[in-house]
PDB file of C-alpha atoms in Angstrom:
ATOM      1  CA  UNK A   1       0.000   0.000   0.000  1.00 89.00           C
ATOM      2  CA  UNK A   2       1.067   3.590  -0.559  1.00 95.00           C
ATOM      3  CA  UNK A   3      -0.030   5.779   2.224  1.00 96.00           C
ATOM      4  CA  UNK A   4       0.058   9.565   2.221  1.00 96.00           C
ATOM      5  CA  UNK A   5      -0.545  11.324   5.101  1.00 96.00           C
ATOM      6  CA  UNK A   6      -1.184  15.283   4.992  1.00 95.00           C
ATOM      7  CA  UNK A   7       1.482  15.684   2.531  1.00 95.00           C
ATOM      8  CA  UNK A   8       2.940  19.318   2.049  1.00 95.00           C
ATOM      9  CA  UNK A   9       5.758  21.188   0.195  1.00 95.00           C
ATOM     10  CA  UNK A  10       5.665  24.994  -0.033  1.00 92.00           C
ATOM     11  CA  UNK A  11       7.609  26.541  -2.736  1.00 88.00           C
ATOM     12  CA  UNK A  12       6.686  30.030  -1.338  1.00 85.00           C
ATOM     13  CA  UNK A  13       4.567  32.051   1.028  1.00 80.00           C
ATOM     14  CA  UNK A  14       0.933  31.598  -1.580  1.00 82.00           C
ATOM     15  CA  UNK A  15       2.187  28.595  -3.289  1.00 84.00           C
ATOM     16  CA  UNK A  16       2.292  24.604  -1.969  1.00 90.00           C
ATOM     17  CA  UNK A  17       1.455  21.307  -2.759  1.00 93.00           C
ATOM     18  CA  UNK A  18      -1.005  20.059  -0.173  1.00 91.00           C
ATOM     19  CA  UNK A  19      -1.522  19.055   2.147  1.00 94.00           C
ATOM     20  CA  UNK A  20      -2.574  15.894   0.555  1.00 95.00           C
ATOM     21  CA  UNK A  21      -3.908  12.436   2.414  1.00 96.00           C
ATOM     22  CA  UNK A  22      -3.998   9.466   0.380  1.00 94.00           C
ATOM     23  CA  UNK A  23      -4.494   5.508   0.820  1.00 94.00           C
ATOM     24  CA  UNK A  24      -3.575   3.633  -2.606  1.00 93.00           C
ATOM     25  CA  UNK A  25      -3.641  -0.582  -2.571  1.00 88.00           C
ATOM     26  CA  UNK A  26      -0.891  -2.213  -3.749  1.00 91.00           C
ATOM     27  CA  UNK A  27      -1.325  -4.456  -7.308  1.00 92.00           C
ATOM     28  CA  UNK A  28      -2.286  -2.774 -10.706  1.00 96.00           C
ATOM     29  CA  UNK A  29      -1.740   0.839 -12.132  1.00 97.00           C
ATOM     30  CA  UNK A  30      -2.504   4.073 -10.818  1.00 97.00           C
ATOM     31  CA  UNK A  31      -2.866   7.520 -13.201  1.00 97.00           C
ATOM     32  CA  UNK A  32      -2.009  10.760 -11.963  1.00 97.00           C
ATOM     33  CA  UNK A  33      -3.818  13.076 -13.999  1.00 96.00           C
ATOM     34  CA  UNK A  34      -4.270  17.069 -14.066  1.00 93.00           C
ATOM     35  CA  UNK A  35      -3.879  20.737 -15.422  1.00 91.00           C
ATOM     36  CA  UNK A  36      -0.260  21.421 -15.760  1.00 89.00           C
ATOM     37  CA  UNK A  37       1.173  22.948 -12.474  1.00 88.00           C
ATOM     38  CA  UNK A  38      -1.462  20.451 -10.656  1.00 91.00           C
ATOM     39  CA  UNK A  39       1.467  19.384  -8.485  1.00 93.00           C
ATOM     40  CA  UNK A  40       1.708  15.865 -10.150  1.00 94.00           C
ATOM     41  CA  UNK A  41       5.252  15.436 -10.531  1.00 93.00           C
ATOM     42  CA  UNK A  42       5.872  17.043  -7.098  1.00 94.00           C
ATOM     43  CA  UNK A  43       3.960  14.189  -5.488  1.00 96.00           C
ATOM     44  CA  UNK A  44       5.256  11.428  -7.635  1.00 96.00           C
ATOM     45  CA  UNK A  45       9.169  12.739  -6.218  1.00 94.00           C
ATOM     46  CA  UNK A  46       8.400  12.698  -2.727  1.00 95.00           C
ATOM     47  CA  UNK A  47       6.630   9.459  -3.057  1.00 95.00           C
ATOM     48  CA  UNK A  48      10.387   8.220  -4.517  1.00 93.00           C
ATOM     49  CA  UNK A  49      12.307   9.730  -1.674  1.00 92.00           C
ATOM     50  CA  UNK A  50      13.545  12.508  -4.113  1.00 92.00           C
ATOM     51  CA  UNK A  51      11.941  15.467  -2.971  1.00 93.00           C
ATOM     52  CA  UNK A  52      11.839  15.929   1.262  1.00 93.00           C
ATOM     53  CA  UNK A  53       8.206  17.302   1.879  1.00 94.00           C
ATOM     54  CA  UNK A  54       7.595  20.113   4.297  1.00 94.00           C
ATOM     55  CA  UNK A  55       5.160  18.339   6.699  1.00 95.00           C
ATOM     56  CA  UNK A  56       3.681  15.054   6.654  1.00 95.00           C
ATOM     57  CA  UNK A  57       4.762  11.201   5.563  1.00 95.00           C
ATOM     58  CA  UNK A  58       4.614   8.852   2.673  1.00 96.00           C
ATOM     59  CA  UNK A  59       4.854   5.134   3.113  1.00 96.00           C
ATOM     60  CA  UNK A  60       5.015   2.819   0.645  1.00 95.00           C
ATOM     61  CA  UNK A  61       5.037  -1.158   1.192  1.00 92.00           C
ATOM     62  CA  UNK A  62       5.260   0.037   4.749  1.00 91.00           C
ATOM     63  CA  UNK A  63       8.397   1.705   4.391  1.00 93.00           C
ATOM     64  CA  UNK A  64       8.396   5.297   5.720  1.00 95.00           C
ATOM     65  CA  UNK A  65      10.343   6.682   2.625  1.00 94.00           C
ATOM     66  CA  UNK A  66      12.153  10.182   4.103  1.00 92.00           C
ATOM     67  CA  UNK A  67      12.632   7.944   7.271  1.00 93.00           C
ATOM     68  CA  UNK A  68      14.081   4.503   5.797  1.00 94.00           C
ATOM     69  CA  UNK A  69      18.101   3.957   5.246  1.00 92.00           C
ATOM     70  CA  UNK A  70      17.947   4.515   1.413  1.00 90.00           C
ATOM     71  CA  UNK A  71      19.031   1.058   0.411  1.00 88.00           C
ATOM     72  CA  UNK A  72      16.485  -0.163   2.200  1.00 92.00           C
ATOM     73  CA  UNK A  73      13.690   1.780  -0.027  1.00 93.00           C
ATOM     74  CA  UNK A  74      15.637   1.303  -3.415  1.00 92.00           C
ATOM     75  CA  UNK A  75      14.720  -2.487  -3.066  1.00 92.00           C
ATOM     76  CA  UNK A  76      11.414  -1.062  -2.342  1.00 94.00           C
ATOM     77  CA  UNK A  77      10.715   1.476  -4.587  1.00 95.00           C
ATOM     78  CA  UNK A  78      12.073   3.148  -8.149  1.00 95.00           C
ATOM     79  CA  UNK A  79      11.503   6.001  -9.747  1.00 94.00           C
ATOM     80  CA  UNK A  80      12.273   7.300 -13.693  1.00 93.00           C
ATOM     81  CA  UNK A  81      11.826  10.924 -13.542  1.00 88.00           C
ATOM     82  CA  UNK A  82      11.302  13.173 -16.203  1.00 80.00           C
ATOM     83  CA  UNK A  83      14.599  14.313 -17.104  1.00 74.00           C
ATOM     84  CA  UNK A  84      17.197  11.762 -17.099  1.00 70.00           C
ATOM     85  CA  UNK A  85      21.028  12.778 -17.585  1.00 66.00           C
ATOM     86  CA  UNK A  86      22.764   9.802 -18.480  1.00 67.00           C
ATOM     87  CA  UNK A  87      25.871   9.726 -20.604  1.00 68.00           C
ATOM     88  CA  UNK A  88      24.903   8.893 -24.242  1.00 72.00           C
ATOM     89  CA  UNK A  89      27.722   6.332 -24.541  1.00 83.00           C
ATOM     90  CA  UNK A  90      26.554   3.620 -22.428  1.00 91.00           C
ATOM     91  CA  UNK A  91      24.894   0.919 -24.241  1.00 95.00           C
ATOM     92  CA  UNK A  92      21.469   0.196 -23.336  1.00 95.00           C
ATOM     93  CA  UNK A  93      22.699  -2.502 -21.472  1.00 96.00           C
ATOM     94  CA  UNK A  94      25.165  -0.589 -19.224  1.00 94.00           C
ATOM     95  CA  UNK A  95      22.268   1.386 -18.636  1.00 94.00           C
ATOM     96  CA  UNK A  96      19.477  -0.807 -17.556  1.00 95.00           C
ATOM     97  CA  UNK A  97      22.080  -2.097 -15.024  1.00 94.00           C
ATOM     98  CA  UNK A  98      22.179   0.916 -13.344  1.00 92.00           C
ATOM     99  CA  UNK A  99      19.010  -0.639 -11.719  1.00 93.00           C
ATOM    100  CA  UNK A 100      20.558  -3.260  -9.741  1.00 93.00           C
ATOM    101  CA  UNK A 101      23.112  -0.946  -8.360  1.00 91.00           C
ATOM    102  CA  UNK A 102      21.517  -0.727  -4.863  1.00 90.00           C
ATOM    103  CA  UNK A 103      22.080  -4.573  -4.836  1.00 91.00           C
ATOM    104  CA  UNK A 104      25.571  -4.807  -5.698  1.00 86.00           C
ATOM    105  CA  UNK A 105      27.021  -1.561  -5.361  1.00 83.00           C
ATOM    106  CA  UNK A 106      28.275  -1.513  -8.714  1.00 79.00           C
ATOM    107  CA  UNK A 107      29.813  -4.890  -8.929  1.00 86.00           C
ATOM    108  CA  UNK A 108      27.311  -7.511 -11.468  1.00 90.00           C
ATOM    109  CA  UNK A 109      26.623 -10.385 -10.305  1.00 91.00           C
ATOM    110  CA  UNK A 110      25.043 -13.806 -12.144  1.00 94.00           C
ATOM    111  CA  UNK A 111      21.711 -12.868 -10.351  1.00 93.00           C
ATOM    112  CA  UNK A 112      21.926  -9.114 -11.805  1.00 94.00           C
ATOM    113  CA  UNK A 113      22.423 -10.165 -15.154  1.00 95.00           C
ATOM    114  CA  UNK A 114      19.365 -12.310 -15.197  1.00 95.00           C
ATOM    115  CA  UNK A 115      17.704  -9.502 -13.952  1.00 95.00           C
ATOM    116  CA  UNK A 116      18.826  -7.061 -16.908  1.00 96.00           C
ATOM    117  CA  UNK A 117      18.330  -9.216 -19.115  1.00 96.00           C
ATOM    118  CA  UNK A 118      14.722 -10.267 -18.095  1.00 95.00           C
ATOM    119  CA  UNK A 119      13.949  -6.481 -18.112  1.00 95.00           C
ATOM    120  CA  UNK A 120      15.388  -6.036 -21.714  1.00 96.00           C
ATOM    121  CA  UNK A 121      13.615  -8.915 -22.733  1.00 94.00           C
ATOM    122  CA  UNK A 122      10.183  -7.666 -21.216  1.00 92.00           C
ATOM    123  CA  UNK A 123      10.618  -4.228 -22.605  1.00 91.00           C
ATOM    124  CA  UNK A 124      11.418  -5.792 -26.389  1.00 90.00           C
ATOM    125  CA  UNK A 125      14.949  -4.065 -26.323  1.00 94.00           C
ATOM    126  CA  UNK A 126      16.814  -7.749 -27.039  1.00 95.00           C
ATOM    127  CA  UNK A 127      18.090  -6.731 -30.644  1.00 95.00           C
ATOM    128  CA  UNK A 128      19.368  -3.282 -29.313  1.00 96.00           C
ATOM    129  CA  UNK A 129      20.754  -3.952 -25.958  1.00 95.00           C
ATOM    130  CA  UNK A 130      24.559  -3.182 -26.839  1.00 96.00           C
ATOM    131  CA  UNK A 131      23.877  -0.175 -28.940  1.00 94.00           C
ATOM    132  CA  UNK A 132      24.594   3.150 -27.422  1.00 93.00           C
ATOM    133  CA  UNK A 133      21.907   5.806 -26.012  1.00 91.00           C
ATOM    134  CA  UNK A 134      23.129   7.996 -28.839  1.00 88.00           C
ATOM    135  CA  UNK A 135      22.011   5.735 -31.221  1.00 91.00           C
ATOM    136  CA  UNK A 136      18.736   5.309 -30.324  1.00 89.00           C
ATOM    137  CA  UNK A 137      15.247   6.832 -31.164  1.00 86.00           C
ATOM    138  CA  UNK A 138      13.618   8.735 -28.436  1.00 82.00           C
ATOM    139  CA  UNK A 139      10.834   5.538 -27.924  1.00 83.00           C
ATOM    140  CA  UNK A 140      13.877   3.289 -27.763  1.00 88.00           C
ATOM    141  CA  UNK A 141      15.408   5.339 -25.336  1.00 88.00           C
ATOM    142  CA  UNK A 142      12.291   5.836 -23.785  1.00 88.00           C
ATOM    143  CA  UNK A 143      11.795   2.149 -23.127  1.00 90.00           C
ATOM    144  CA  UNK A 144      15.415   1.746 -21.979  1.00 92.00           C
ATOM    145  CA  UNK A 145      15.159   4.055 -18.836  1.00 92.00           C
ATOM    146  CA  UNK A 146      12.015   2.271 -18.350  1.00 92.00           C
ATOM    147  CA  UNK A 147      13.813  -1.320 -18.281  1.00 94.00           C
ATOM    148  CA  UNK A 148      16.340  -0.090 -15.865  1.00 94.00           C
ATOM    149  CA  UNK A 149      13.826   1.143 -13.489  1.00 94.00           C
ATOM    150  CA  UNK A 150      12.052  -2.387 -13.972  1.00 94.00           C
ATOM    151  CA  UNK A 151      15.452  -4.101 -13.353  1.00 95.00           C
ATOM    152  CA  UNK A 152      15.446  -2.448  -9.802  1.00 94.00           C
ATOM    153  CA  UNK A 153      13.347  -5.386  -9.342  1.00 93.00           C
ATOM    154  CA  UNK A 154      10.963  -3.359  -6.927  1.00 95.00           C
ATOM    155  CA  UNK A 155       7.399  -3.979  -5.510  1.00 95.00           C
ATOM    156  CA  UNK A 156       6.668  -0.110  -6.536  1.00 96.00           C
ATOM    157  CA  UNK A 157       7.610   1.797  -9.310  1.00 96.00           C
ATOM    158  CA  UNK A 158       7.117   5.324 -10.058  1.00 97.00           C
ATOM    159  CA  UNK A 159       7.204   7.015 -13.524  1.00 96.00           C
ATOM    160  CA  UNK A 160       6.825  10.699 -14.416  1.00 94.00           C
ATOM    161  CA  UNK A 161       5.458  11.017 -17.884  1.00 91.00           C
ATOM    162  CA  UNK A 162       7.277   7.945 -19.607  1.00 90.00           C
ATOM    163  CA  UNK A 163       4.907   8.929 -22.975  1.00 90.00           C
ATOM    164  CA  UNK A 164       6.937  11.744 -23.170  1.00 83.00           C
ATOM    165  CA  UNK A 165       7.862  12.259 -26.858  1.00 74.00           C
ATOM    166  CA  UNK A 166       6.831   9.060 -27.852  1.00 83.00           C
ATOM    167  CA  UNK A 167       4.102   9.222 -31.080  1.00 86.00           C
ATOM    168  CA  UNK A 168       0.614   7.221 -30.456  1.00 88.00           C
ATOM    169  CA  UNK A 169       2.351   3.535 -31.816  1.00 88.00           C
ATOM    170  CA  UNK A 170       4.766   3.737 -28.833  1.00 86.00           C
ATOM    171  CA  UNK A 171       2.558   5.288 -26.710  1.00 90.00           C
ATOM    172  CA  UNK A 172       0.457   2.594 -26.355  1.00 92.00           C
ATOM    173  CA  UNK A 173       3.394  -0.401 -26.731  1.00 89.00           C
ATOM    174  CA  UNK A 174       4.292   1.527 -23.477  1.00 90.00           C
ATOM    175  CA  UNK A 175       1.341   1.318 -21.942  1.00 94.00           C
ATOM    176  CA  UNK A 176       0.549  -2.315 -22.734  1.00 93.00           C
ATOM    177  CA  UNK A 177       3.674  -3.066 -21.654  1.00 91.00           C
ATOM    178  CA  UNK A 178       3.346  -1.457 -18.274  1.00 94.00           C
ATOM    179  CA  UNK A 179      -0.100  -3.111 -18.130  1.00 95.00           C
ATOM    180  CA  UNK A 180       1.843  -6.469 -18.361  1.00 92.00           C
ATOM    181  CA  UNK A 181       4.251  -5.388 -15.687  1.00 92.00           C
ATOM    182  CA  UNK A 182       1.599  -5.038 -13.582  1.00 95.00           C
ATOM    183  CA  UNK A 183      -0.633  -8.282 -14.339  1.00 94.00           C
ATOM    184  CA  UNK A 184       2.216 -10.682 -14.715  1.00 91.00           C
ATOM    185  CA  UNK A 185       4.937  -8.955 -12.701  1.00 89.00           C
ATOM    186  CA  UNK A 186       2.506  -8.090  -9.552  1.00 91.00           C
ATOM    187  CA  UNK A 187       4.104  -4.745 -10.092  1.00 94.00           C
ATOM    188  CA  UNK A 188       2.403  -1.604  -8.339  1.00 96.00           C
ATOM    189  CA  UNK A 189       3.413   1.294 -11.134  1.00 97.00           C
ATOM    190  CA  UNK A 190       2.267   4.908 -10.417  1.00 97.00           C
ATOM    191  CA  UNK A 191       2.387   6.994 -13.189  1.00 97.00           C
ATOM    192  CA  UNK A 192       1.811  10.471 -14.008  1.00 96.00           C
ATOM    193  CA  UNK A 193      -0.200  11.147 -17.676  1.00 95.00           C
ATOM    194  CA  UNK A 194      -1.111  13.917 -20.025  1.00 90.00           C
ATOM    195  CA  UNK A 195      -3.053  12.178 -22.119  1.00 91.00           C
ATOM    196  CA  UNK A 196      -6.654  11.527 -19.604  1.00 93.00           C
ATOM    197  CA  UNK A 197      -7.509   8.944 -22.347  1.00 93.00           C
ATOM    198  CA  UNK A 198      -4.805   6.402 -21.565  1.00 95.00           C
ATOM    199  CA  UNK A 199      -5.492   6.694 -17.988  1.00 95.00           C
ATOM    200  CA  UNK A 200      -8.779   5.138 -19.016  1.00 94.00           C
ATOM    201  CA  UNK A 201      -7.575   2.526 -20.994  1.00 94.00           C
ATOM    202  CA  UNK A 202      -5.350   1.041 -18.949  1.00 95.00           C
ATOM    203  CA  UNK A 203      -5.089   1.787 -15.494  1.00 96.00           C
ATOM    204  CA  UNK A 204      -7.341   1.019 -12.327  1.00 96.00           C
ATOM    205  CA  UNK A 205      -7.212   4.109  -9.924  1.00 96.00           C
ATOM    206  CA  UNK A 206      -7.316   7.469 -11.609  1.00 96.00           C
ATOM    207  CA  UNK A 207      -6.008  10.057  -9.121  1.00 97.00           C
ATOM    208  CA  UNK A 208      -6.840  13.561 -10.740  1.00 96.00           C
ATOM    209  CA  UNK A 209      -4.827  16.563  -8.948  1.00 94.00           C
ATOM    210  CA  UNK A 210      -5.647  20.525  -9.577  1.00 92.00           C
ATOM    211  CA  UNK A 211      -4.289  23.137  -7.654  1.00 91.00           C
ATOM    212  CA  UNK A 212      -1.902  21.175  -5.163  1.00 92.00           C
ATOM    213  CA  UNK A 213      -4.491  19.114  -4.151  1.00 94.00           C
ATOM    214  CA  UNK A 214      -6.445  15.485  -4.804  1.00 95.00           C
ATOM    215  CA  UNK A 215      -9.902  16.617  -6.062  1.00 94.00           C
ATOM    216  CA  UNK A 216     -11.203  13.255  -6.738  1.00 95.00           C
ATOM    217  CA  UNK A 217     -10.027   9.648  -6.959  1.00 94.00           C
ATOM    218  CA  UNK A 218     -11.525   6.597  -7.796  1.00 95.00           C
ATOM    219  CA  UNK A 219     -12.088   3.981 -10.570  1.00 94.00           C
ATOM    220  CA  UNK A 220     -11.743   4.926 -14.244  1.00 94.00           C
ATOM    221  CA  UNK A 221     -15.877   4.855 -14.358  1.00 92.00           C
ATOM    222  CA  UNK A 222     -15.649   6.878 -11.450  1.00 94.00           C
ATOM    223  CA  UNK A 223     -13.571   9.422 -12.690  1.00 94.00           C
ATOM    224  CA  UNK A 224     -13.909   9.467 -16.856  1.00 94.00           C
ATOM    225  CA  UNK A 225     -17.422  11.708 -16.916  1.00 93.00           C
ATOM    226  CA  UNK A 226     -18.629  14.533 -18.184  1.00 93.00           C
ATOM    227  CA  UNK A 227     -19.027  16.790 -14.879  1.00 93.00           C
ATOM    228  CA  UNK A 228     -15.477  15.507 -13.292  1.00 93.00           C
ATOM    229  CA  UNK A 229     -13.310  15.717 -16.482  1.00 93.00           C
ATOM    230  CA  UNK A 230     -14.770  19.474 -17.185  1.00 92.00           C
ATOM    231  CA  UNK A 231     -14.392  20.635 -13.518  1.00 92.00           C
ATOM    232  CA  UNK A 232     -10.297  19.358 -12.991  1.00 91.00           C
ATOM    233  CA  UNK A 233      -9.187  20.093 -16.388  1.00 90.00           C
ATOM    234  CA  UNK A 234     -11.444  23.599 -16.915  1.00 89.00           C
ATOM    235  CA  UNK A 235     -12.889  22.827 -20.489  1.00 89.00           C
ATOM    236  CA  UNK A 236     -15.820  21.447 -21.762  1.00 91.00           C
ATOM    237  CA  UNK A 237     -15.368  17.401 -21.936  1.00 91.00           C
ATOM    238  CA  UNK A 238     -17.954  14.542 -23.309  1.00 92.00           C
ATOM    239  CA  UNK A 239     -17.395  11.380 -22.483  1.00 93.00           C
ATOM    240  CA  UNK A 240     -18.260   8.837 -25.296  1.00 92.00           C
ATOM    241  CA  UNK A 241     -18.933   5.240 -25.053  1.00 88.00           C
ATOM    242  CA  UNK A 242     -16.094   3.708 -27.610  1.00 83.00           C
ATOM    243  CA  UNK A 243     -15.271   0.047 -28.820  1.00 82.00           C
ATOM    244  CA  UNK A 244     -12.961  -0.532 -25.971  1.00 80.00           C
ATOM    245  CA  UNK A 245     -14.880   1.787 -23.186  1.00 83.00           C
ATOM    246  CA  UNK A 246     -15.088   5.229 -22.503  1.00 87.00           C
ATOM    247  CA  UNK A 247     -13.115   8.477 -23.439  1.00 87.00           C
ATOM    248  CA  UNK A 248     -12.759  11.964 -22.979  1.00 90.00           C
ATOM    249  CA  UNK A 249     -13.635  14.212 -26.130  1.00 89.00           C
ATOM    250  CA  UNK A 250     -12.829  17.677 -25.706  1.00 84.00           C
ATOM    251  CA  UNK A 251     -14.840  20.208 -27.610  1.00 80.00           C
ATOM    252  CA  UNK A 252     -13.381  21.808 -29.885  1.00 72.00           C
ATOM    253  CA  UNK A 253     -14.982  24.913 -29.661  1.00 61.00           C
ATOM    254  CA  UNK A 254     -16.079  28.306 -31.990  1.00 44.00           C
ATOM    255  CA  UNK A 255     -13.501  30.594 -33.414  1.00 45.00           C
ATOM    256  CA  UNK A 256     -13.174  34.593 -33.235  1.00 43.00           C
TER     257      UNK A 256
END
């Protein structure tokens, strides 16, 4: 379970995230949704121990995160942020087993290259696994940071916008594939989206966030009407009934 408990972070005197309380099950996916400057991102980093919150606690698998030695909650819990800084001539290999560094320390063992290797495999990256970041397209790369997070081998991972610059093909390989990590992996993966419409397709909470705080949670048939969508994201939305369930058509609106 991932437990927030009157969560804040100020970033000045009229601006904070917060306070936010939160109970989340383990098992399956969970969307963060929202307006830009919701404060998604901000929560997602102090769920992963990367961003020390003002007031309150997270816990996640029962770990108090800002309290926890942190190679205790890197077996726990990973997180792929939105910017990632790694040098561009490490092969995609060398990357993904960055993940099992708070195992070994730095030093491979047998057990962490079955792990790599499972998360290559899982994330379809066999063919390119010794070219170099350089070399890849931005959904390659895309799907390599993702496989080193998965390597991590954790109960809980956290992602911040992994569709980012990826077209609608990889988009949704992403998503399916995350969907798979959490079936047949028992994986609990937290992820922040843009896009309201793949938070309906494939995940199973849909936390939506405006203004620093939660303003409603809940199931995607909770969450993915008409009255909810228009209030968080502040323009006119219809839900329609599609072949695979519902989504979120914004209007598009008159002109001059």
């Amino acid at each position: 379970m991932i437990r927030l408990a009157n969560l804040v972070k100020r970033y000045s005197s009229d601006t904070q995230i917060g306070p936010i309380s939160l109970e989340l099950p383990a098992g399956g996916i969970v969307a963060l949704v929202g307006p830009n400057g919701a404060g998604k991102s901000t929560v997602l980093t102090m769920m992963g121990r990367l961003l020390s919150p003002d007031e309150g606690s997270v816990e996640v698998g029962g770990l108090d995160v800002h309290r926890t030695p942190s190679k205790q909650v890197a077996k726990t819990v990973s997180i792929l942020r939105q910017e990632n800084h790694f040098v561009t001539r490490l092969t995609v290999r060398q990357l993904v087993g960055f993940g099992r560094y708070p195992y070994n320390g730095g030093r491979l063992t047998q057990e962490d290259e079955d792990r790599i290797s499972e998360a290559i495999d899982f994330l379809n990256l066999t063919e390119l696994e010794q070219r170099f970041l350089d070399q890849l397209s931005g959904g390659q790369r895309q799907r390599a940071y993702v496989a080193m997070v998965l390597a991590q081998h954790t109960e809980y991972l956290l992602l911040d916008e992994p569709l980012n610059n990826l077209d609608a093909q990889h988009s949704v390989q992403m998503m399916q594939q995350l969907r798979r990590a959490a079936d047949e992996l028992g994986r609990t993966i937290v992820i922040v989206l843009h896009d309201i419409n793949f938070a309906a397709a494939y995940s199973d909470t849909i936390v939506a966030m405006e203004e620093g705080r939660i303003a409603v949670h809940g199931t995607p048939d909770e969450i993915i009407r008409d009255d909810v969508l228009t209030r968080v994201f502040r323009t006119p939305v219809t839900v329609v009934d599609g072949p695979t369930g519902r989504f979120a058509a914004y209007h598009r609106g008159a002109v001059g």
